[in-house]
PDB file of C-alpha atoms in Angstrom:
ATOM      1  CA  MET A 154     -59.634  32.512-145.169  1.00  0.00           C
ATOM      2  CA  GLU A 155     -58.856  35.840-146.823  1.00  0.00           C
ATOM      3  CA  THR A 156     -56.905  38.223-144.617  1.00  0.00           C
ATOM      4  CA  ALA A 157     -56.215  41.168-146.912  1.00  0.00           C
ATOM      5  CA  ARG A 158     -56.896  41.978-150.573  1.00  0.00           C
ATOM      6  CA  ILE A 159     -55.722  44.673-152.941  1.00  0.00           C
ATOM      7  CA  GLU A 160     -57.077  44.907-156.482  1.00  0.00           C
ATOM      8  CA  LYS A 161     -57.250  47.177-159.510  1.00  0.00           C
ATOM      9  CA  ARG A 162     -60.016  46.874-162.121  1.00  0.00           C
ATOM     10  CA  ILE A 163     -59.787  48.792-165.385  1.00  0.00           C
ATOM     11  CA  GLY A 164     -61.796  49.044-168.579  1.00  0.00           C
ATOM     12  CA  VAL A 165     -59.965  47.843-171.688  1.00  0.00           C
ATOM     13  CA  ARG A 166     -61.167  48.415-175.255  1.00  0.00           C
ATOM     14  CA  ALA A 167     -59.929  45.085-176.584  1.00  0.00           C
ATOM     15  CA  PRO A 168     -61.329  41.571-176.915  1.00  0.00           C
ATOM     16  CA  ALA A 169     -60.700  39.052-174.144  1.00  0.00           C
ATOM     17  CA  ASP A 170     -58.553  36.868-176.391  1.00  0.00           C
ATOM     18  CA  ARG A 171     -56.120  39.762-177.022  1.00  0.00           C
ATOM     19  CA  ILE A 172     -55.683  40.307-173.269  1.00  0.00           C
ATOM     20  CA  TRP A 173     -55.305  36.555-172.756  1.00  0.00           C
ATOM     21  CA  GLU A 174     -52.576  36.397-175.420  1.00  0.00           C
ATOM     22  CA  SER A 175     -50.454  38.742-173.302  1.00  0.00           C
ATOM     23  CA  LEU A 176     -51.158  36.763-170.118  1.00  0.00           C
ATOM     24  CA  ALA A 177     -50.501  33.362-171.699  1.00  0.00           C
ATOM     25  CA  ASP A 178     -47.198  34.472-173.261  1.00  0.00           C
ATOM     26  CA  LEU A 179     -45.180  34.069-170.056  1.00  0.00           C
ATOM     27  CA  PRO A 180     -41.766  34.933-171.570  1.00  0.00           C
ATOM     28  CA  GLY A 181     -43.383  38.053-173.091  1.00  0.00           C
ATOM     29  CA  TRP A 182     -44.341  39.521-169.709  1.00  0.00           C
ATOM     30  CA  ASN A 183     -41.129  41.581-169.799  1.00  0.00           C
ATOM     31  CA  ARG A 184     -42.739  43.634-172.592  1.00  0.00           C
ATOM     32  CA  TRP A 185     -45.785  44.741-170.596  1.00  0.00           C
ATOM     33  CA  ASN A 186     -45.666  43.821-166.893  1.00  0.00           C
ATOM     34  CA  PRO A 187     -43.683  46.322-164.792  1.00  0.00           C
ATOM     35  CA  ILE A 188     -43.487  44.190-161.619  1.00  0.00           C
ATOM     36  CA  GLU A 189     -43.305  40.531-162.716  1.00  0.00           C
ATOM     37  CA  THR A 190     -40.541  39.754-165.186  1.00  0.00           C
ATOM     38  CA  ALA A 191     -38.333  36.852-166.280  1.00  0.00           C
ATOM     39  CA  VAL A 192     -41.469  34.688-166.150  1.00  0.00           C
ATOM     40  CA  GLU A 193     -41.137  31.072-167.201  1.00  0.00           C
ATOM     41  CA  GLY A 194     -43.154  27.941-166.674  1.00  0.00           C
ATOM     42  CA  THR A 195     -46.420  26.340-167.679  1.00  0.00           C
ATOM     43  CA  ILE A 196     -50.006  27.502-167.389  1.00  0.00           C
ATOM     44  CA  ALA A 197     -51.713  24.275-166.306  1.00  0.00           C
ATOM     45  CA  TYR A 198     -53.515  23.147-163.159  1.00  0.00           C
ATOM     46  CA  GLY A 199     -50.751  22.749-160.588  1.00  0.00           C
ATOM     47  CA  GLY A 200     -48.224  24.061-163.122  1.00  0.00           C
ATOM     48  CA  SER A 201     -45.064  25.665-161.873  1.00  0.00           C
ATOM     49  CA  ILE A 202     -44.135  29.258-162.735  1.00  0.00           C
ATOM     50  CA  ALA A 203     -40.917  31.057-161.790  1.00  0.00           C
ATOM     51  CA  LEU A 204     -40.672  34.838-161.934  1.00  0.00           C
ATOM     52  CA  THR A 205     -38.861  37.861-160.628  1.00  0.00           C
ATOM     53  CA  GLU A 206     -41.045  40.210-158.590  1.00  0.00           C
ATOM     54  CA  ALA A 207     -39.872  43.822-158.403  1.00  0.00           C
ATOM     55  CA  ILE A 208     -42.314  46.022-156.504  1.00  0.00           C
ATOM     56  CA  ALA A 209     -41.005  49.535-155.834  1.00  0.00           C
ATOM     57  CA  GLY A 210     -40.029  49.908-152.189  1.00  0.00           C
ATOM     58  CA  LEU A 211     -39.654  46.148-151.635  1.00  0.00           C
ATOM     59  CA  PRO A 212     -36.603  43.996-152.254  1.00  0.00           C
ATOM     60  CA  GLU A 213     -36.581  42.294-155.657  1.00  0.00           C
ATOM     61  CA  ARG A 214     -37.120  38.563-155.271  1.00  0.00           C
ATOM     62  CA  ARG A 215     -37.266  35.407-157.340  1.00  0.00           C
ATOM     63  CA  ALA A 216     -40.445  33.425-156.672  1.00  0.00           C
ATOM     64  CA  SER A 217     -41.678  29.953-157.541  1.00  0.00           C
ATOM     65  CA  VAL A 218     -45.451  29.674-157.609  1.00  0.00           C
ATOM     66  CA  ARG A 219     -48.093  27.068-158.446  1.00  0.00           C
ATOM     67  CA  VAL A 220     -50.998  27.708-160.791  1.00  0.00           C
ATOM     68  CA  GLY A 221     -54.184  27.304-158.787  1.00  0.00           C
ATOM     69  CA  GLU A 222     -56.776  28.070-161.452  1.00  0.00           C
ATOM     70  CA  TRP A 223     -56.832  29.204-165.031  1.00  0.00           C
ATOM     71  CA  GLN A 224     -59.326  29.547-167.824  1.00  0.00           C
ATOM     72  CA  PRO A 225     -58.416  30.865-171.276  1.00  0.00           C
ATOM     73  CA  ASN A 226     -59.763  34.382-171.913  1.00  0.00           C
ATOM     74  CA  ALA A 227     -60.943  34.620-168.300  1.00  0.00           C
ATOM     75  CA  GLN A 228     -58.411  34.124-165.489  1.00  0.00           C
ATOM     76  CA  LEU A 229     -54.978  33.117-164.251  1.00  0.00           C
ATOM     77  CA  VAL A 230     -54.456  32.498-160.532  1.00  0.00           C
ATOM     78  CA  TRP A 231     -51.360  31.354-158.703  1.00  0.00           C
ATOM     79  CA  VAL A 232     -50.571  30.598-155.091  1.00  0.00           C
ATOM     80  CA  GLU A 233     -47.332  31.048-153.199  1.00  0.00           C
ATOM     81  CA  LYS A 234     -46.552  29.701-149.737  1.00  0.00           C
ATOM     82  CA  ARG A 235     -44.286  32.278-148.092  1.00  0.00           C
ATOM     83  CA  GLY A 236     -43.464  30.536-144.856  1.00  0.00           C
ATOM     84  CA  LEU A 237     -45.339  28.972-141.962  1.00  0.00           C
ATOM     85  CA  TRP A 238     -47.899  31.760-141.429  1.00  0.00           C
ATOM     86  CA  PHE A 239     -48.030  33.513-144.759  1.00  0.00           C
ATOM     87  CA  SER A 240     -49.335  32.722-148.209  1.00  0.00           C
ATOM     88  CA  SER A 241     -50.362  34.860-151.123  1.00  0.00           C
ATOM     89  CA  LEU A 242     -52.636  34.449-154.086  1.00  0.00           C
ATOM     90  CA  ARG A 243     -51.994  36.474-157.255  1.00  0.00           C
ATOM     91  CA  TYR A 244     -54.760  36.784-159.800  1.00  0.00           C
ATOM     92  CA  PHE A 245     -55.537  38.232-163.208  1.00  0.00           C
ATOM     93  CA  GLU A 246     -59.141  38.255-164.435  1.00  0.00           C
ATOM     94  CA  ILE A 247     -60.749  39.202-167.734  1.00  0.00           C
ATOM     95  CA  ASP A 248     -64.474  39.913-167.828  1.00  0.00           C
ATOM     96  CA  GLU A 249     -65.715  40.486-171.374  1.00  0.00           C
ATOM     97  CA  LEU A 250     -68.682  42.854-171.200  1.00  0.00           C
ATOM     98  CA  GLU A 251     -69.305  42.765-174.966  1.00  0.00           C
ATOM     99  CA  PRO A 252     -67.099  41.973-177.953  1.00  0.00           C
ATOM    100  CA  GLY A 253     -64.092  44.300-177.847  1.00  0.00           C
ATOM    101  CA  SER A 254     -64.793  45.633-174.342  1.00  0.00           C
ATOM    102  CA  CYS A 255     -63.487  44.059-171.129  1.00  0.00           C
ATOM    103  CA  ILE A 256     -62.780  44.688-167.497  1.00  0.00           C
ATOM    104  CA  PHE A 257     -59.273  43.563-166.578  1.00  0.00           C
ATOM    105  CA  ALA A 258     -58.542  43.004-162.892  1.00  0.00           C
ATOM    106  CA  ASN A 259     -55.376  42.040-161.086  1.00  0.00           C
ATOM    107  CA  GLY A 260     -54.635  41.755-157.431  1.00  0.00           C
ATOM    108  CA  PHE A 261     -53.122  40.052-154.421  1.00  0.00           C
ATOM    109  CA  ILE A 262     -54.821  38.231-151.572  1.00  0.00           C
ATOM    110  CA  PHE A 263     -52.706  37.669-148.464  1.00  0.00           C
ATOM    111  CA  ASN A 264     -53.537  35.029-145.888  1.00  0.00           C
ATOM    112  CA  GLY A 265     -52.261  34.379-142.401  1.00  0.00           C
ATOM    113  CA  LEU A 266     -50.922  36.573-139.635  1.00  0.00           C
ATOM    114  CA  ARG A 267     -47.706  37.462-141.423  1.00  0.00           C
ATOM    115  CA  GLY A 268     -49.682  38.033-144.620  1.00  0.00           C
ATOM    116  CA  GLU A 269     -51.782  40.658-142.876  1.00  0.00           C
ATOM    117  CA  MET A 270     -48.650  42.280-141.467  1.00  0.00           C
ATOM    118  CA  HIS A 271     -47.011  42.297-144.928  1.00  0.00           C
ATOM    119  CA  PHE A 272     -50.133  43.890-146.425  1.00  0.00           C
ATOM    120  CA  ASP A 273     -50.367  46.548-143.698  1.00  0.00           C
ATOM    121  CA  ARG A 274     -46.677  47.420-143.974  1.00  0.00           C
ATOM    122  CA  HIS A 275     -46.598  47.600-147.787  1.00  0.00           C
ATOM    123  CA  ARG A 276     -50.123  48.703-148.726  1.00  0.00           C
ATOM    124  CA  LYS A 277     -48.986  51.806-150.669  1.00  0.00           C
ATOM    125  CA  ALA A 278     -46.384  49.889-152.721  1.00  0.00           C
ATOM    126  CA  LEU A 279     -48.859  47.082-153.431  1.00  0.00           C
ATOM    127  CA  ARG A 280     -51.507  49.604-154.534  1.00  0.00           C
ATOM    128  CA  GLU A 281     -49.045  51.227-156.933  1.00  0.00           C
ATOM    129  CA  ALA A 282     -48.009  47.782-158.233  1.00  0.00           C
ATOM    130  CA  VAL A 283     -51.520  46.582-159.125  1.00  0.00           C
ATOM    131  CA  ASP A 284     -52.352  49.991-160.597  1.00  0.00           C
ATOM    132  CA  SER A 285     -49.254  49.895-162.813  1.00  0.00           C
ATOM    133  CA  VAL A 286     -49.994  46.335-164.013  1.00  0.00           C
ATOM    134  CA  ALA A 287     -53.576  47.309-164.916  1.00  0.00           C
ATOM    135  CA  GLU A 288     -52.465  50.403-166.826  1.00  0.00           C
ATOM    136  CA  ALA A 289     -49.732  48.458-168.634  1.00  0.00           C
ATOM    137  CA  MET A 290     -52.160  45.734-169.721  1.00  0.00           C
ATOM    138  CA  LYS A 291     -54.651  48.338-170.922  1.00  0.00           C
ATOM    139  CA  THR A 292     -51.972  50.099-173.000  1.00  0.00           C
ATOM    140  CA  THR A 293     -50.653  46.810-174.420  1.00  0.00           C
ATOM    141  CA  ALA A 294     -54.049  45.342-175.331  1.00  0.00           C
ATOM    142  CA  GLU A 295     -55.443  48.546-176.820  1.00  0.00           C
ATOM    143  CA  ARG A 296     -52.320  49.161-178.895  1.00  0.00           C
ATOM    144  CA  ALA A 297     -52.292  45.725-180.535  1.00  0.00           C
TER     145      ALA A 297
END
């Protein structure tokens, strides 16, 4: 059951495979992603990914997550259990409208009572985080 969601969608003038290249290159996230860095692991169903999350206004933290879903040139989704009453889902989606033109989306979905409280308390910081990731991906993909 989804408790709270925050998302940013942005138009990108680049093919889906160029956006996917940046997503699939986990060690390369330091070059484009302003909030998730030091990323390592494997993109595979149930694969483990470790990363450092640095959202302005929140304490920096090291996280270990599990890949929930992924599809080349389309999506990467991971899930993190954050305690008894709190889990989060982080997603990146690529929707190719026509060759060389995509919508890139990224967001968080928080579940559980503490997830809703976390969302309510940090809504502004989370909004700025997803906005900055979208803008950074757009700049990176369009520059390549």
